[in-house]
Coordinates of C-alpha atoms and ligand atoms in Angstrom, one line a residue:
X3 CA 110.1 51.0 -129.9
X4 CA 107.3 48.5 -130.6
X5 CA 108.1 45.9 -133.3
X6 CA 105.8 46.1 -136.3
X7 CA 105.1 43.7 -139.1
X8 CA 103.3 44.4 -142.3
X9 CA 101.1 42.1 -144.5
X10 CA 98.0 42.1 -146.7
X11 CA 94.7 43.0 -145.0
X12 CA 92.5 40.1 -145.9
X13 CA 89.5 40.6 -143.6
X14 CA 89.1 44.0 -142.0
X15 CA 88.7 44.9 -138.4
X16 CA 90.9 45.2 -135.3
X17 CA 92.0 42.6 -132.7
X18 CA 94.0 43.0 -129.5
X19 CA 95.0 39.8 -127.8
X20 CA 97.9 37.5 -126.9
X21 CA 99.4 35.5 -129.8
X22 CA 98.8 31.8 -130.2
X23 CA 101.4 30.2 -132.4
X24 CA 100.0 27.3 -134.4
X25 CA 102.5 25.0 -135.9
X26 CA 101.1 21.6 -136.8
X27 CA 103.8 19.1 -136.9
X28 CA 104.8 18.1 -140.3
X29 CA 105.7 14.5 -140.7
X30 CA 108.0 13.2 -143.4
X31 CA 107.6 9.5 -143.7
X32 CA 110.5 7.1 -144.4
X33 CA 110.4 4.6 -147.2
X34 CA 109.9 1.1 -145.9
X35 CA 109.1 -2.2 -147.7
X36 CA 105.6 -3.5 -147.6
X37 CA 105.6 -7.2 -147.1
X38 CA 102.0 -7.5 -148.2
X39 CA 101.1 -4.7 -150.7
X40 CA 97.5 -5.9 -150.8
X41 CA 97.2 -5.4 -147.0
X42 CA 99.0 -2.1 -147.3
X43 CA 96.5 -1.0 -150.0
X44 CA 93.6 -2.0 -147.8
X45 CA 95.1 0.0 -144.9
X46 CA 95.3 3.0 -147.2
X47 CA 91.7 2.6 -148.5
X48 CA 90.5 2.4 -144.9
X49 CA 92.3 5.7 -144.2
X50 CA 90.6 7.3 -147.3
X51 CA 87.2 6.2 -146.1
X52 CA 87.8 7.5 -142.6
X53 CA 89.1 10.8 -143.9
X54 CA 86.0 11.1 -146.1
X55 CA 83.8 10.7 -143.0
X56 CA 85.9 13.2 -141.1
X57 CA 85.5 15.7 -143.9
X58 CA 81.7 15.2 -144.1
X59 CA 81.5 15.9 -140.4
X60 CA 83.7 19.0 -140.8
X61 CA 81.5 20.2 -143.6
X62 CA 78.4 19.8 -141.4
X63 CA 80.1 21.6 -138.5
X64 CA 81.2 24.5 -140.8
X65 CA 77.7 24.7 -142.2
X66 CA 76.1 25.1 -138.8
X67 CA 78.7 27.6 -137.7
X68 CA 78.8 29.7 -140.9
X69 CA 75.1 29.4 -141.8
X70 CA 75.9 27.1 -144.7
X71 CA 78.5 29.5 -146.1
X72 CA 81.8 28.2 -147.4
X73 CA 81.3 24.7 -146.2
X74 CA 81.9 23.8 -149.8
X75 CA 85.6 24.4 -149.3
X76 CA 85.5 20.8 -148.0
X77 CA 84.0 19.7 -151.3
X78 CA 87.3 20.4 -152.9
X79 CA 89.1 18.1 -150.4
X80 CA 86.4 15.4 -150.8
X81 CA 86.9 15.7 -154.5
X82 CA 90.6 15.1 -154.2
X83 CA 89.8 12.1 -151.9
X84 CA 87.7 10.7 -154.7
X85 CA 90.1 11.7 -157.5
X86 CA 91.4 8.6 -159.2
X87 CA 94.4 10.5 -160.5
X88 CA 95.5 11.0 -156.8
X89 CA 94.2 7.9 -155.0
X90 CA 94.8 5.3 -157.8
X91 CA 98.3 6.7 -158.3
X92 CA 99.1 6.1 -154.6
X93 CA 97.6 2.6 -154.7
X94 CA 99.6 1.8 -157.9
X95 CA 102.8 3.1 -156.3
X96 CA 102.3 0.9 -153.2
X97 CA 101.8 -2.2 -155.5
X98 CA 104.5 -1.3 -158.0
X99 CA 107.3 -0.5 -155.6
X100 CA 106.0 -2.7 -152.7
X101 CA 106.3 0.2 -150.3
X102 CA 104.5 1.6 -147.3
X103 CA 101.3 3.7 -147.8
X104 CA 102.7 6.7 -145.9
X105 CA 105.6 7.1 -148.3
X106 CA 103.5 6.5 -151.4
X107 CA 101.0 9.1 -150.2
X108 CA 103.8 11.6 -149.5
X109 CA 105.4 11.1 -152.9
X110 CA 102.2 11.4 -155.0
X111 CA 100.6 14.2 -153.0
X112 CA 104.0 16.0 -153.3
X113 CA 103.8 15.8 -157.1
X114 CA 100.3 17.2 -157.1
X115 CA 101.3 20.0 -154.8
X116 CA 104.3 20.9 -157.0
X117 CA 102.2 21.0 -160.1
X118 CA 99.4 23.1 -158.5
X119 CA 101.8 25.5 -156.8
X120 CA 103.5 26.2 -160.1
X121 CA 100.3 27.3 -161.9
X122 CA 99.9 30.9 -163.0
X123 CA 96.3 31.0 -161.9
X124 CA 96.0 32.0 -158.2
X125 CA 92.8 30.0 -157.6
X126 CA 94.4 26.8 -158.9
X127 CA 97.5 27.5 -156.9
X128 CA 95.3 27.7 -153.8
X129 CA 94.2 24.1 -154.5
X130 CA 97.6 23.0 -153.4
X131 CA 96.6 23.8 -149.8
X132 CA 93.6 21.4 -150.3
X133 CA 96.0 18.6 -151.3
X134 CA 98.3 19.4 -148.4
X135 CA 95.3 19.2 -146.1
X136 CA 94.2 15.9 -147.6
X137 CA 97.7 14.5 -147.2
X138 CA 97.9 15.6 -143.5
X139 CA 94.5 14.1 -142.8
X140 CA 95.4 10.7 -144.5
X141 CA 98.8 10.7 -142.8
X142 CA 97.3 11.2 -139.4
X143 CA 94.9 8.3 -140.1
X144 CA 97.6 6.0 -141.3
X145 CA 99.7 6.8 -138.3
X146 CA 96.8 6.5 -135.9
X147 CA 97.4 10.0 -134.4
X148 CA 94.7 12.6 -133.9
X149 CA 94.8 15.9 -135.9
X150 CA 97.1 18.6 -134.5
X151 CA 94.1 20.9 -134.5
X152 CA 93.4 24.3 -133.1
X153 CA 91.6 23.0 -130.0
X154 CA 94.5 24.4 -128.0
X155 CA 93.1 27.9 -128.2
X156 CA 91.1 28.2 -125.0
X157 CA 91.6 31.9 -124.3
X158 CA 90.9 34.9 -126.6
X159 CA 93.9 34.9 -128.9
X160 CA 95.3 35.9 -132.2
X161 CA 96.3 32.8 -134.1
X162 CA 99.6 33.0 -135.9
X163 CA 100.7 30.3 -138.4
X164 CA 102.8 29.8 -141.5
X165 CA 99.6 29.0 -143.4
X166 CA 96.2 27.8 -142.4
X167 CA 94.5 25.1 -144.3
X168 CA 90.8 25.3 -145.0
X169 CA 90.0 22.7 -142.3
X170 CA 92.2 24.7 -139.8
X171 CA 90.2 27.8 -140.5
X172 CA 86.9 25.9 -140.3
X173 CA 87.8 25.0 -136.7
X174 CA 88.6 28.5 -135.7
X175 CA 86.1 29.4 -133.0
X176 CA 85.2 33.0 -133.5
X177 CA 84.4 33.2 -129.7
X178 CA 88.0 32.6 -128.9
X179 CA 90.0 33.4 -132.0
X180 CA 89.8 37.2 -132.4
X181 CA 92.0 37.4 -135.4
X182 CA 94.7 35.6 -137.3
X183 CA 97.8 36.2 -139.4
X184 CA 99.7 33.9 -141.7
X185 CA 103.1 34.2 -143.4
X186 CA 101.6 32.8 -146.6
X187 CA 98.4 33.5 -148.5
X188 CA 96.7 36.2 -150.5
X189 CA 93.4 38.1 -150.4
X190 CA 91.8 35.3 -152.4
X191 CA 93.2 32.3 -150.5
X192 CA 90.8 30.0 -148.8
X193 CA 91.8 31.1 -145.4
X194 CA 91.1 34.8 -146.3
X195 CA 87.7 33.9 -147.8
X196 CA 86.8 32.0 -144.6
X197 CA 88.0 34.9 -142.4
X198 CA 85.7 37.2 -144.3
X199 CA 82.8 34.8 -143.9
X200 CA 83.4 34.5 -140.2
X201 CA 84.1 38.2 -139.9
X202 CA 87.4 37.6 -138.1
X203 CA 90.0 40.3 -138.8
X204 CA 92.9 38.7 -140.7
X205 CA 96.2 39.6 -142.2
X206 CA 98.0 37.3 -144.7
X207 CA 101.4 37.4 -146.4
X208 CA 103.2 38.6 -143.2
X209 CA 106.8 37.5 -143.8
X210 CA 108.9 37.0 -140.7
X211 CA 105.9 36.6 -138.4
X212 CA 106.8 33.3 -136.9
X213 CA 110.4 34.4 -136.2
X214 CA 109.2 37.7 -134.6
X215 CA 106.3 36.5 -132.3
X216 CA 106.2 34.1 -129.4
X217 CA 103.0 32.5 -127.9
X218 CA 101.8 34.9 -125.3
X219 CA 103.2 38.1 -126.8
X220 CA 100.5 40.8 -126.9
X221 CA 99.5 41.7 -130.4
X222 CA 97.5 44.5 -132.0
X223 CA 96.2 43.3 -135.4
X224 CA 95.2 46.3 -137.5
X225 CA 93.5 44.5 -140.4
X226 CA 92.5 47.8 -142.1
X227 CA 96.1 48.7 -142.7
X228 CA 97.6 45.2 -142.7
X229 CA 99.8 46.2 -139.7
X230 CA 100.7 44.2 -136.6
X231 CA 102.2 45.7 -133.4
X232 CA 104.1 43.3 -131.2
X233 CA 104.0 44.0 -127.4
X234 CA 102.7 47.6 -127.9
X235 CA 103.1 50.3 -125.2
X236 CA 100.3 51.7 -123.1
X237 CA 99.7 54.7 -125.5
X238 CA 99.5 52.5 -128.5
X239 CA 97.1 50.1 -126.7
X240 CA 94.8 53.0 -125.7
X241 CA 94.9 54.4 -129.2
X242 CA 93.9 51.0 -130.8
X243 CA 91.3 50.2 -128.2
X244 CA 89.6 53.5 -129.1
X245 CA 90.0 52.7 -132.9
X246 CA 88.5 49.3 -132.4
X247 CA 85.6 50.7 -130.3
X248 CA 84.8 53.2 -133.1
X249 CA 85.1 50.6 -135.8
X250 CA 82.8 48.1 -134.1
X251 CA 80.3 50.9 -133.3
X252 CA 80.3 52.0 -136.9
X253 CA 79.8 48.5 -138.3
X254 CA 77.0 47.8 -135.9
X255 CA 75.4 51.1 -136.8
X256 CA 75.5 50.3 -140.5
X257 CA 73.2 47.3 -140.0
X258 CA 70.3 49.9 -139.8
X259 CA 70.8 50.3 -143.6
X260 CA 70.3 46.6 -144.5
X261 CA 66.7 47.1 -145.7
X262 CA 67.0 50.7 -146.8
X263 CA 67.1 51.9 -150.4
X264 CA 70.3 53.5 -151.7
X265 CA 69.6 57.2 -152.2
X266 CA 71.9 60.2 -152.5
X267 CA 71.3 63.2 -150.2
X268 CA 69.6 65.0 -153.1
X269 CA 67.2 62.1 -153.7
X270 CA 68.8 60.1 -156.6
X271 CA 68.1 56.4 -156.3
X272 CA 71.0 54.1 -157.0
X273 CA 71.4 50.4 -156.9
X274 CA 73.9 48.5 -154.8
X275 CA 74.5 44.9 -155.9
X276 CA 76.7 42.0 -154.9
X277 CA 79.3 40.1 -156.9
X278 CA 79.1 36.4 -156.3
X279 CA 81.1 33.3 -157.3
X280 CA 78.9 30.5 -156.0
X281 CA 75.5 29.8 -154.5
X282 CA 76.8 30.1 -151.0
X283 CA 77.4 33.8 -151.6
X284 CA 73.7 34.5 -152.2
X285 CA 72.7 34.5 -148.6
X286 CA 75.6 36.7 -147.7
X287 CA 74.6 39.2 -150.4
X288 CA 71.1 39.3 -148.9
X289 CA 72.3 39.6 -145.4
X290 CA 74.4 42.6 -146.4
X291 CA 71.5 44.4 -148.1
X292 CA 72.2 43.7 -151.7
X293 CA 69.5 45.0 -154.0
X294 CA 70.6 42.7 -156.8
X295 CA 73.3 40.4 -157.9
X296 CA 75.4 42.6 -160.3
X297 CA 77.8 39.8 -161.3
X298 CA 77.7 36.1 -161.0
X299 CA 81.1 34.9 -162.1
X300 CA 79.9 31.5 -163.5
X301 CA 83.4 30.3 -164.3
X302 CA 83.8 29.2 -160.7
X303 CA 81.2 26.5 -161.5
X304 CA 83.6 25.2 -164.2
X305 CA 86.8 25.4 -162.1
X306 CA 88.3 23.0 -159.6
X307 CA 86.7 19.9 -161.1
X308 CA 87.7 17.3 -163.7
X309 CA 85.2 18.1 -166.5
X310 CA 82.6 20.6 -167.7
X311 CA 79.4 21.0 -165.7
X312 CA 76.4 19.8 -167.8
X313 CA 73.2 21.7 -168.7
X314 CA 71.2 20.2 -165.9
X315 CA 73.8 20.9 -163.2
X316 CA 74.1 24.5 -164.4
X317 CA 70.3 24.9 -164.6
X318 CA 70.0 23.8 -160.9
X319 CA 72.5 26.4 -159.8
X320 CA 71.0 29.3 -161.8
X321 CA 67.5 28.4 -160.7
X322 CA 68.6 28.4 -157.1
X323 CA 70.2 31.9 -157.4
X324 CA 67.3 33.4 -159.3
X325 CA 64.7 31.9 -157.0
X326 CA 66.5 33.0 -153.9
X327 CA 67.0 36.6 -155.1
X328 CA 63.5 36.9 -156.7
X329 CA 62.1 39.6 -157.2
X330 CA 65.6 41.2 -157.0
X331 CA 67.4 40.9 -160.4
X332 CA 70.5 38.8 -161.0
X333 CA 73.1 39.4 -163.6
X334 CA 74.6 36.1 -164.7
X335 CA 77.8 36.4 -166.8
X336 CA 78.5 33.8 -169.4
X337 CA 81.7 31.8 -169.1
X338 CA 84.8 34.1 -168.7
X339 CA 87.7 31.6 -168.9
X340 CA 91.2 32.4 -170.1
X341 CA 93.5 35.1 -168.9
X342 CA 94.2 34.2 -165.3
X343 CA 91.4 31.6 -165.2
X344 CA 92.2 28.3 -166.7
X345 CA 90.3 25.0 -167.2
X346 CA 93.0 22.4 -167.5
X347 CA 90.5 19.8 -168.8
X348 CA 89.8 21.8 -171.9
X349 CA 93.4 21.3 -172.8
X350 CA 93.7 24.6 -174.6
X351 CA 97.0 25.5 -176.2
X352 CA 99.3 27.9 -174.2
X353 CA 99.2 31.5 -175.4
X354 CA 101.9 34.1 -175.5
X355 CA 99.6 36.7 -174.0
X356 CA 96.7 35.0 -172.4
X357 CA 95.0 38.3 -171.3
X358 CA 95.0 39.3 -175.0
X359 CA 94.2 35.9 -176.2
X360 CA 91.2 33.6 -176.8
X361 CA 89.4 34.3 -173.5
X362 CA 85.8 34.7 -172.4
X363 CA 83.3 35.2 -175.2
X364 CA 86.1 34.9 -177.8
X365 CA 86.6 31.3 -176.6
X366 CA 82.9 30.6 -176.4
X367 CA 82.3 31.7 -179.9
X368 CA 85.1 29.5 -181.1
X369 CA 83.7 26.5 -179.1
X370 CA 80.0 27.4 -179.5
X371 CA 78.8 24.3 -177.6
X372 CA 80.1 25.8 -174.4
X373 CA 77.9 28.9 -174.9
X374 CA 74.9 27.0 -176.2
X375 CA 74.8 24.7 -173.1
X376 CA 75.2 27.6 -170.7
X377 CA 72.5 29.7 -172.5
X378 CA 70.1 26.8 -172.5
X379 CA 70.6 26.3 -168.8
X380 CA 70.1 30.1 -168.2
X381 CA 67.0 30.2 -170.4
X382 CA 65.4 27.3 -168.6
X383 CA 66.1 28.9 -165.3
X384 CA 64.8 32.3 -166.4
X385 CA 61.3 31.6 -165.2
X386 CA 62.4 31.4 -161.6
X387 CA 63.4 35.0 -161.2
X388 CA 64.6 38.2 -162.9
X389 CA 67.4 37.2 -165.2
X390 CA 69.9 39.5 -166.8
X391 CA 72.4 37.7 -169.1
X392 CA 75.8 39.4 -169.6
X393 CA 78.5 38.7 -172.2
X394 CA 82.1 39.4 -171.2
X395 CA 85.2 40.7 -173.0
X396 CA 83.5 42.1 -176.1
X397 CA 85.7 44.2 -178.3
X398 CA 83.7 44.5 -181.6
X399 CA 80.0 44.6 -182.5
X400 CA 80.2 41.3 -184.4
X401 CA 81.0 39.4 -181.2
X402 CA 77.9 40.8 -179.5
X403 CA 75.7 40.0 -182.5
X404 CA 77.0 36.5 -182.8
X405 CA 76.3 35.9 -179.1
X406 CA 72.9 37.3 -179.4
X407 CA 72.2 35.2 -182.5
X408 CA 73.1 32.0 -180.5
X409 CA 70.9 33.2 -177.6
X410 CA 68.0 33.7 -180.0
X411 CA 68.5 30.3 -181.6
X412 CA 68.6 28.5 -178.3
X413 CA 65.6 30.4 -177.1
X414 CA 63.6 29.6 -180.2
X415 CA 64.6 25.9 -179.9
X416 CA 63.5 25.7 -176.2
X417 CA 60.2 27.4 -177.0
X418 CA 59.5 25.1 -179.9
X419 CA 60.1 22.2 -177.5
X420 CA 57.5 23.7 -175.2
X421 CA 60.0 24.6 -172.5
X422 CA 58.8 27.8 -170.6
X423 CA 61.2 30.7 -171.0
X424 CA 60.8 34.2 -169.5
X425 CA 59.9 37.1 -171.8
X426 CA 61.7 39.8 -169.9
X427 CA 65.3 38.6 -169.9
X428 CA 67.6 41.5 -170.2
X429 CA 70.7 41.1 -172.3
X430 CA 73.8 43.1 -171.5
X431 CA 77.5 43.3 -172.1
X432 CA 80.6 44.0 -170.1
X433 CA 82.6 47.0 -171.1
X434 CA 86.1 46.0 -170.2
X435 CA 88.0 46.5 -173.4
X436 CA 88.9 50.1 -174.3
X437 CA 87.6 49.5 -177.9
X438 CA 84.2 48.8 -176.5
X439 CA 84.3 51.8 -174.2
X440 CA 85.3 54.1 -177.0
X441 CA 82.6 52.8 -179.3
X442 CA 80.0 52.3 -176.5
X443 CA 77.4 54.3 -178.6
X444 CA 77.6 51.6 -181.3
X445 CA 76.8 48.9 -178.8
X446 CA 74.2 50.7 -176.8
X447 CA 71.4 50.1 -179.3
X448 CA 72.0 46.4 -179.1
X449 CA 71.7 45.8 -175.4
X450 CA 69.6 46.4 -172.3
X451 CA 72.5 47.4 -170.1
X452 CA 76.2 47.9 -169.8
X453 CA 78.3 46.8 -166.8
X454 CA 81.8 48.3 -166.7
X455 CA 84.5 45.7 -165.8
X456 CA 87.2 48.0 -164.5
X457 CA 89.5 45.1 -163.3
X458 CA 90.2 44.5 -167.0
X459 CA 89.4 47.9 -168.4
X460 CA 92.2 49.4 -166.3
X461 CA 94.8 46.8 -167.2
X462 CA 94.0 47.2 -170.9
X463 CA 93.9 51.0 -170.8
X464 CA 97.2 51.3 -168.9
X465 CA 98.8 48.3 -170.6
X466 CA 99.6 47.0 -167.1
X467 CA 99.0 43.3 -166.4
X468 CA 96.6 43.1 -163.4
X469 CA 98.6 40.2 -161.9
X470 CA 102.0 41.7 -162.2
X471 CA 103.3 43.4 -159.1
X472 CA 106.1 45.1 -161.0
X473 CA 103.7 47.3 -162.9
X474 CA 101.1 47.6 -160.1
X475 CA 102.0 51.3 -159.9
X476 CA 100.3 51.8 -163.3
X477 CA 97.1 50.1 -162.2
X478 CA 95.3 53.4 -161.4
X479 CA 91.5 53.3 -161.2
X480 CA 91.4 57.1 -160.7
X481 CA 93.7 57.9 -163.7
X482 CA 92.0 60.5 -165.9
X483 CA 92.2 58.2 -168.9
X484 CA 90.2 55.5 -167.1
X485 CA 87.7 58.0 -165.7
X486 CA 87.2 59.6 -169.1
X487 CA 86.5 56.2 -170.7
X488 CA 84.0 55.4 -167.9
X489 CA 82.4 58.8 -168.5
X490 CA 82.0 58.0 -172.2
X491 CA 80.4 54.7 -171.5
X492 CA 77.9 56.3 -169.1
X493 CA 77.1 59.1 -171.5
X494 CA 76.5 56.6 -174.3
X495 CA 74.2 54.5 -172.1
X496 CA 72.2 57.6 -171.0
X497 CA 71.8 58.8 -174.6
X498 CA 70.5 55.4 -175.6
X499 CA 68.2 55.1 -172.6
X500 CA 69.8 52.0 -171.1
X501 CA 71.0 51.5 -167.6
X502 CA 74.7 51.2 -166.8
X503 CA 76.5 49.6 -163.8
X504 CA 80.0 48.6 -162.8
X505 CA 81.1 45.3 -161.4
X506 CA 84.9 45.8 -161.2
X507 CA 86.5 46.3 -157.8
X508 CA 86.4 50.0 -158.4
X509 CA 82.7 50.1 -157.8
X510 CA 83.3 49.5 -154.0
X511 CA 86.1 51.9 -153.7
X512 CA 85.2 54.8 -151.4
X513 CA 87.2 57.3 -153.4
X514 CA 85.7 56.3 -156.7
X515 CA 82.1 56.0 -155.6
X516 CA 81.4 59.8 -155.4
X517 CA 82.9 60.4 -158.8
X518 CA 81.0 57.5 -160.4
X519 CA 77.8 58.7 -158.8
X520 CA 78.6 62.1 -160.2
X521 CA 79.2 60.7 -163.6
X522 CA 75.7 59.1 -163.5
X523 CA 76.5 55.5 -162.8
X524 CA 73.3 53.7 -161.8
X525 CA 74.3 50.3 -160.4
X526 CA 77.4 49.5 -158.3
X527 CA 78.2 45.8 -157.8
X528 CA 80.8 44.8 -155.2
X529 CA 81.8 42.2 -152.6
X530 CA 78.9 41.8 -150.1
X531 CA 80.9 43.3 -147.2
X532 CA 81.4 46.6 -149.0
X533 CA 77.7 47.3 -149.6
X534 CA 76.6 48.8 -146.3
X535 CA 79.6 51.2 -146.1
X536 CA 78.9 52.2 -149.7
X537 CA 75.2 52.8 -148.9
X538 CA 76.2 55.0 -146.0
X539 CA 78.6 57.0 -148.1
X540 CA 76.1 57.5 -151.0
X541 CA 73.6 58.8 -148.5
X542 CA 76.0 61.6 -147.7
X543 CA 76.7 62.6 -151.3
X544 CA 74.8 65.1 -153.5
X545 CA 74.6 63.7 -157.0
X546 CA 74.4 67.2 -158.4
X547 CA 77.4 68.5 -156.5
X548 CA 79.5 65.5 -157.6
X549 CA 78.4 65.8 -161.2
X550 CA 80.0 69.2 -161.2
X551 CA 83.0 68.0 -159.3
X552 CA 83.5 65.0 -161.6
X553 CA 83.5 67.3 -164.6
X554 CA 86.2 69.4 -163.1
X555 CA 88.3 66.5 -161.8
X556 CA 88.3 64.7 -165.1
X557 CA 90.4 67.5 -166.4
X558 CA 93.2 67.0 -163.8
X559 CA 96.4 65.3 -164.9
X560 CA 97.0 62.5 -162.5
X561 CA 95.3 59.9 -160.3
X562 CA 97.0 61.4 -157.3
X563 CA 95.6 64.8 -157.9
X564 CA 92.1 63.4 -158.4
X565 CA 92.4 61.2 -155.3
X566 CA 93.5 64.2 -153.2
X567 CA 90.7 66.4 -154.5
X568 CA 88.1 63.7 -153.7
X569 CA 89.5 63.3 -150.2
X570 CA 89.4 67.0 -149.7
X571 CA 85.8 67.3 -150.9
X572 CA 84.8 64.4 -148.7
X573 CA 86.5 66.1 -145.7
X574 CA 88.8 63.1 -145.2
X575 CA 92.3 63.4 -143.8
X576 CA 95.2 62.7 -146.3
Ligands
LIG253 C1 86.3 43.0 -164.5 O1 87.1 42.8 -165.4 O2 86.2 44.2 -163.9 C2 85.4 42.0 -164.0 C3 84.5 42.3 -163.1 O3 85.7 40.7 -164.4 P1 86.8 39.8 -163.8 O4 87.4 40.4 -162.6 O5 86.1 38.5 -163.5 O6 87.7 39.7 -165.0
LIG254 MG1 87.0 41.0 -166.5

């Protein structure tokens, strides 16, 4: 029987090709005495300068290959190269212990990697791979050896590695590399993000891959199911060739919908928007037919850097996004830090239950200056497009009123200074706390829109930490309790005459979309790649029919029953 492996599908699609094992040598330097620490320091500084130039070149190369998307991954590495905490610590170690630069580099980078790898926050953990990459690059320079790069891939191949660093991934030539899998990684690791940008099928977190596969083995990568078949038989090959052909055909056919509106089969117009985390994602949203930005997670502007971004820096970013999307609207969410997203430089005290703690707007109301700076930047940028400001994690009305008061004060101040500010800024709130969902009617009179944040709403409704694998079985978007809360929010919005959207992952889920459309959700905001499949699905749905179905299914007793009923009604196999 064909050997199979299982991992996490990180970038969807199918690939069928021989394996190329990529195992860059790892070099562990020995400690030797440096006769002349000053000369050793100079040698190290020269390596830093050369690595900086190399990274700038890589960034330009990535920009040209990816249409400027994701080249900023190298920013993180350049930042580490300029980070005094890393570089000066190495220089100091060379001088203090009179040792060779290679050993000092390995020591200090190792400490950084240990600290970052131990972080709770997945995004910060991923920074460890940037430091690893910087160490390898500097080590190669110090040793005068070229990089062990992926240039060896000359035939169409599926690359297999323990892990791929961002610069490895940037060098993947999509003409030759038809897919990759790694033993390490998660859906949000850099390599997964890159794979999605390059549209290369990828599976990460495949334990045992290196032991099971040799270079040249024929592989089938099923990056829809996260499955790998090693040396498949003829029948399996034929089966997957057909699956791949159909998949590619379907994707190509969906391009016809890029400039089309989103309309149900009975003529109800809905809005499909994109979730973005940085300015590079804007073009991708447009390329995928986004009608709006439904969530700009601004916290990523604040992360992976040593200090807060100032008003001017934020203004430039918001202006760029609004201008590029104009006249399409952009929902910009104010800082949502805390929970799984930390800002080490704020030096906030540890909390017993960070997801139930001082996060998002709660934190911003405690440290008002954070919010005031961000709102000023947003207000100044508002004249460049259609701005919708959204406040996260509101539980009680007082929080919303306090945020609105600060907004009004900053607005009045800017106007008094003569700074132009748009008159039509919409103010909305996320509904991601069950208390806010249950009392949505009390909030509806105070805002222009609601956006339902199911990623959090589900965890709080089910009392199941969204990061904890042990309770992942409780994390059920289609559970009747979650759906009933969503229905309440939509009803409250409709009664008050405001629009309601959803920006949690559930908005892009093909089993949830029909129910949400049936319940009357207007805007669906999701990762850019999910937009065209969602538009196609919505085009096949009758809103009226799904309104009746939703009413019936919300009375069922489990997520499983609801999922089965949706599948049945959609005519999907189990
Ligand atoms: C949500 O909670 O659904 C959401 C969109 O916000 P985040 O995932 O950033 O917490
Ligand atoms: Mg949230």
